[in-house]
CSV table of C-alpha atoms in Angstrom, one decimal:
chain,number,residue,atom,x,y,z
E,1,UNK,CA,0.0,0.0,0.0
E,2,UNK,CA,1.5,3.4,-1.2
E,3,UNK,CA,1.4,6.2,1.6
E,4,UNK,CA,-0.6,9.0,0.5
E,5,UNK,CA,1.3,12.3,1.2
E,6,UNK,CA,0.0,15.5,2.6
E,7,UNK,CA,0.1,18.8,0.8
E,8,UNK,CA,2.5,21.5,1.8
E,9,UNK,CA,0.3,23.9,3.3
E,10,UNK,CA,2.1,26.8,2.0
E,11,UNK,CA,2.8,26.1,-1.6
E,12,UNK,CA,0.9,23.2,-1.7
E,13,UNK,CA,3.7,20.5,-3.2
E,14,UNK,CA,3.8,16.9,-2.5
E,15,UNK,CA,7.5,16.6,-3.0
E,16,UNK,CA,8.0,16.5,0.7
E,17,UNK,CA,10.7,14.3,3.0
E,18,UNK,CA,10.6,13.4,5.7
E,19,UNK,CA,12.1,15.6,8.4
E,20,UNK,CA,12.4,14.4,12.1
E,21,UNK,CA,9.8,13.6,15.2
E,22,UNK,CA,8.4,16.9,16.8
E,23,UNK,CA,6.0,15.8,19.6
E,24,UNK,CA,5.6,12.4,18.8
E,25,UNK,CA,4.3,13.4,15.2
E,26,UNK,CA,5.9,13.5,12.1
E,27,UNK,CA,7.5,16.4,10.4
E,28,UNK,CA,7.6,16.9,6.6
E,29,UNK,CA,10.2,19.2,4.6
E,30,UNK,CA,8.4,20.5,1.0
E,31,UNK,CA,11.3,20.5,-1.6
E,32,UNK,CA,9.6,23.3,-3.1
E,33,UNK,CA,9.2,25.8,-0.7
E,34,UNK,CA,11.8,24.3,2.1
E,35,UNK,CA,8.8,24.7,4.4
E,36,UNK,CA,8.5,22.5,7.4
E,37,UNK,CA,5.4,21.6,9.1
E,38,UNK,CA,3.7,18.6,11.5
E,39,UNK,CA,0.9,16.7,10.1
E,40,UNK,CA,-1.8,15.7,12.5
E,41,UNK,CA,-3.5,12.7,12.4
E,42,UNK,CA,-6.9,12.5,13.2
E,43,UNK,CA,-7.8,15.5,14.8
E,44,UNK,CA,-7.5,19.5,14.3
E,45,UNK,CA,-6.7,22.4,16.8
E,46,UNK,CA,-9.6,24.4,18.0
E,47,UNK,CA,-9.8,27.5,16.1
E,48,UNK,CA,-9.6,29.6,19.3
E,49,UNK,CA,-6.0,27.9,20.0
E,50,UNK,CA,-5.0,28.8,16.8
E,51,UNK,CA,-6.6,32.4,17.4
E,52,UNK,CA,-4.5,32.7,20.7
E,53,UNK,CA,-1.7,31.8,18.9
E,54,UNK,CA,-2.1,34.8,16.6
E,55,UNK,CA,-3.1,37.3,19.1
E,56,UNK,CA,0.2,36.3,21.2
E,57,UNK,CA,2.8,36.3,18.2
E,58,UNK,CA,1.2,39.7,17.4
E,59,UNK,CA,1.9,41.1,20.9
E,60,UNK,CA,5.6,40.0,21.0
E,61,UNK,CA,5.7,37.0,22.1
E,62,UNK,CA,8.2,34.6,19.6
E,63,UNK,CA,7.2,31.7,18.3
E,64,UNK,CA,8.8,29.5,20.3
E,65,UNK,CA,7.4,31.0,23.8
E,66,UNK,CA,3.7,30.5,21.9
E,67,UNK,CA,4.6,27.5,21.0
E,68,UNK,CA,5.5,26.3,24.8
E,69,UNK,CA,2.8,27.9,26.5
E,70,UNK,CA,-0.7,26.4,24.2
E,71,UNK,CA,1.2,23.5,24.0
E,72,UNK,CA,2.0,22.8,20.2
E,73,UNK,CA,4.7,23.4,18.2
E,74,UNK,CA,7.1,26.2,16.0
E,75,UNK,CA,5.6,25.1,12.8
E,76,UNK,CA,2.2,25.5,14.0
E,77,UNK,CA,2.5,28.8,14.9
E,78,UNK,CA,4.2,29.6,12.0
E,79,UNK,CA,1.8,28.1,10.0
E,80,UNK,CA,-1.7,29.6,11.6
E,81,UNK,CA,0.2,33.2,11.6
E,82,UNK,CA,0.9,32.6,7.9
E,83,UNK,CA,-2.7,31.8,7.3
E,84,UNK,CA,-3.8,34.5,9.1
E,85,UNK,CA,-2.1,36.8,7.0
E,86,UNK,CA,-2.8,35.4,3.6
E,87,UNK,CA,-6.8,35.8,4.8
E,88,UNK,CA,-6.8,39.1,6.7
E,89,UNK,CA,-3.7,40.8,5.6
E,90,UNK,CA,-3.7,40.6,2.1
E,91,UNK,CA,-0.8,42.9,0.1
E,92,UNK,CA,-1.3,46.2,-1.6
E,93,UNK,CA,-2.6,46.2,-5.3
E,94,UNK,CA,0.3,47.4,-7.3
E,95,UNK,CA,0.8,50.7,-8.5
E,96,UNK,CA,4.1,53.2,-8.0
E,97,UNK,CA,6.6,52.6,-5.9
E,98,UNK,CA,9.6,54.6,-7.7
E,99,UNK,CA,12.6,54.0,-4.9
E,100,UNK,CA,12.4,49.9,-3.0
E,101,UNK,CA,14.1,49.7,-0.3
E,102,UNK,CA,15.3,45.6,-0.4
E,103,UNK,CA,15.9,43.8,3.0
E,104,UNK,CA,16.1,39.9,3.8
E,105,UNK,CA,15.0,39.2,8.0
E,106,UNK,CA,14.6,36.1,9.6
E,107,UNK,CA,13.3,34.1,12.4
E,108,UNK,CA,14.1,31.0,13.8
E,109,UNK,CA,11.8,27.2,14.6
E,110,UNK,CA,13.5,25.6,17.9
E,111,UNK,CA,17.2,26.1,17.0
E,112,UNK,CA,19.3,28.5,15.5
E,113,UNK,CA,19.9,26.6,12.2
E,114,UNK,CA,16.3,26.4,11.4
E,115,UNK,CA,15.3,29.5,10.3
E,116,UNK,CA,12.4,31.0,7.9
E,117,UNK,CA,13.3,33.8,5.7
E,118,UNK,CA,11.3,36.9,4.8
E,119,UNK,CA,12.2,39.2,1.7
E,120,UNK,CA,10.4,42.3,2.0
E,121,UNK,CA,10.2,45.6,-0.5
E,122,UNK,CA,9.4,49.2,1.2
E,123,UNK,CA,8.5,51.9,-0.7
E,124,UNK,CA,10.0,54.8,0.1
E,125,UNK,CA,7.7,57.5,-0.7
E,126,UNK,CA,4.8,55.7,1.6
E,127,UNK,CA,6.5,54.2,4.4
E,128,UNK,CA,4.7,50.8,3.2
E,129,UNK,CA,5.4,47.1,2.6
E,130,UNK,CA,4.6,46.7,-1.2
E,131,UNK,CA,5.7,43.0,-1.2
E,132,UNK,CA,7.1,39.8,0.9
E,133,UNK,CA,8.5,36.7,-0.2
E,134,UNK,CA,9.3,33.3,2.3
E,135,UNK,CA,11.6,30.8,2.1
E,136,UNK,CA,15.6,30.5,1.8
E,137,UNK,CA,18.0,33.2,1.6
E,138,UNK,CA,18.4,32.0,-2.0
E,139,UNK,CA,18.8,33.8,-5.5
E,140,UNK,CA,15.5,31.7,-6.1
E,141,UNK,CA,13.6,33.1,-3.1
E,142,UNK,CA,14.3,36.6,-4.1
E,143,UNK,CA,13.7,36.1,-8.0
E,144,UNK,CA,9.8,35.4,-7.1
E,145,UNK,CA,9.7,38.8,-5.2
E,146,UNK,CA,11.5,40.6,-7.4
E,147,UNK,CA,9.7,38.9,-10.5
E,148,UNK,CA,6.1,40.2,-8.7
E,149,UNK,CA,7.7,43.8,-8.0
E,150,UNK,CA,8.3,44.7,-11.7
E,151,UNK,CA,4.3,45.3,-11.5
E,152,UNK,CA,5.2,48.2,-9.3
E,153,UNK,CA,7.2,50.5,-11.5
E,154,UNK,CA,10.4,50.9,-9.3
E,155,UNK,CA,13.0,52.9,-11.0
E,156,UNK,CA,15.6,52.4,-8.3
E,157,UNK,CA,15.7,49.4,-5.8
E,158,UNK,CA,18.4,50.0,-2.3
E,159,UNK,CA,19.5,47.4,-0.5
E,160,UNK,CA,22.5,46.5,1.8
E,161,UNK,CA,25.4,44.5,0.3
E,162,UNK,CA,24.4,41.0,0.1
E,163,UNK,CA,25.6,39.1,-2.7
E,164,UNK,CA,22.3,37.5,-3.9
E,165,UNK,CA,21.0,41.6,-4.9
E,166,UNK,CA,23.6,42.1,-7.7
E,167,UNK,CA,22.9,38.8,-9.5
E,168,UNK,CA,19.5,39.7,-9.8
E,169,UNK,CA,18.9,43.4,-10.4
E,170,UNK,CA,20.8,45.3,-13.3
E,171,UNK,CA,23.3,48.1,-13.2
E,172,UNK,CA,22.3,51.8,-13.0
E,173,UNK,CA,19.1,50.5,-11.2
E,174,UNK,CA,20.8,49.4,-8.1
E,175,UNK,CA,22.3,51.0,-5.3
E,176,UNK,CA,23.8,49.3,-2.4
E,177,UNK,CA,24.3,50.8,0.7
E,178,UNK,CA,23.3,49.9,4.6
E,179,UNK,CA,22.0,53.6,4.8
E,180,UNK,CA,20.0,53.2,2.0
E,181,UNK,CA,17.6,50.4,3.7
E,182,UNK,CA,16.4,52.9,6.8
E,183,UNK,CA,13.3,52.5,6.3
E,184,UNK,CA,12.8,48.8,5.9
E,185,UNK,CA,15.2,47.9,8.4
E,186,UNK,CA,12.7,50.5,11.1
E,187,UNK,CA,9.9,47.9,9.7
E,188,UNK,CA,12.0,44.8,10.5
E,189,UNK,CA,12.4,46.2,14.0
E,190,UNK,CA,8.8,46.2,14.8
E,191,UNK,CA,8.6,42.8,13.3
E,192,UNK,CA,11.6,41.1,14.9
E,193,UNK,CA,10.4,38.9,18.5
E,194,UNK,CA,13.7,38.4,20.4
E,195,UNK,CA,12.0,37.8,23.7
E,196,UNK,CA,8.6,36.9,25.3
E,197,UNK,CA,6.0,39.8,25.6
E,198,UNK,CA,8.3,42.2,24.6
E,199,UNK,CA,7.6,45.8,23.6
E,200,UNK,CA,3.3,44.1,24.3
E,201,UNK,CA,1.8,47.7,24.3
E,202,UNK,CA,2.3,47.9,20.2
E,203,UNK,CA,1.1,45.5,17.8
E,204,UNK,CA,3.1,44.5,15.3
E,205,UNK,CA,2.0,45.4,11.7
E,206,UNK,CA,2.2,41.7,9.6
C-alpha cells in the first residue's frame, strides 16, 4: 500500500521528506518551498488555540514562547500566523513605488539553524510594505519577489550588500548601501520577536 502524502500547506507540493519527530508526530520538509510543518493525524486544533496563537505572536511574544505555552509546536505557529495573513492581511494592489528599499530578516523554529526567511520591499515614498517573499536566503527566493515587483514600477531598488542583490537586479538600477535600507530595516524592528511579551503595548504590523 502506497502512503498518501499530505500537501504543503504553504505552496501546496507533494515533494516533501521526511524531516524528524516533533511531539511524537511526524515532520515533513516541501522540496519546493523548504517549508517545514507537522501533520496531524486524526484531529484539528480548536480555532480559538489557533486564534490565541495569533493574538500572542502579534503582541511580541516569539514563536517558540507560543509554542510552549498552548502546547504545540514552532511550525504550528508559524503556519496559523501565515494563514492569518494570507486571509486578513492581504498585500497592496500594485501601482508606483519609484525607490524599493530591499531587505532579507529572519526568524528561527527551535534552534538556530532552522530559520524562515522573509524578503520584504518598502516603498519609500509611503513608508509601506509593497511586497514579501518566504523561504531561503536563496537567489531563487528573491527572484519570485523581485519577479512580482516589476508590477510596481520601481525605477531604483536599495539594498544592503548581500551578494544574492547584484545577481538579480541590473546596473544603474541598483544601489547598495546599509544607509540606503532605513526605512525597511525600522519595519524589520517592529517585526523582529527576540524575547517573550516584549515591547506588548504595540502590535506589530504583519
Amino acid at each position: 500500500m502506497v502512503l498518501s502524502l499530505p500537501h504543503c500547506p504553504r505552496c501546496g507540493s507533494r515533494r516533501l521528506i521526511r524531516y524528524g519527530v516533533v511531539a511524537g508526530q511526524q515532520r515533513w520538509r516541501c522540496r519546493r518551498c523548504r517549508y517545514q510543518f507537522t501533520r496531524l493525524e486524526g484531529h484539528g486544533t480548536p480555532e480559538p488555540t489557533r486564534r490565541a496563537a495569533v493574538s500572542l505572536y502579534g503582541y511580541g511574544m516569539s514563536f517558540n514562547a507560543v509554542a510552549d505555552l498552548l502546547g504545540t509546536t514552532e511550525q504550528s505557529v508559524l503556519r496559523w500566523v501565515c494563514r492569518y495573513v494570507d486571509r486578513f492581511c492581504t498585500k497592496p494592489l500594485p501601482g508606483e513605488a519609484v525607490v524599493t528599499e530591499l531587505d532579507e530578516m529572519w526568524h528561527f523554529l527551535q534552534r538556530r539553524d532552522n530559520k524562515v526567511w522573509i524578503w520584504k520591499a518598502y516603498d519609500r515614498m509611503t513608508g509601506r510594505l509593497v511586497d514579501w517573499e518566504c523561504g531561503a536566503r536563496d537567489e531563487r527566493t528573491f527572484r519570485r519577489l523581485f519577479e512580482r515587483l516589476g508590477r510596481w514600477k520601481v525605477c531604483l531598488f536599495c539594498s544592503d550588500n548581500y551578494v544574492v542583490y547584484p545577481l538579480v537586479l541590473t546596473v544603474g538600477g541598483h544601489y547598495q548601501g546599509k544607509g540606503e535600507t532605513v526605512g525597511l530595516e525600522r519595519n524589520n524592528g517592529q517585526q523582529r520577536h527576540s524575547k517573550p511579551l516584549q515591547n506588548n503595548k504595540r502590535r506589530t504590523s504583519f
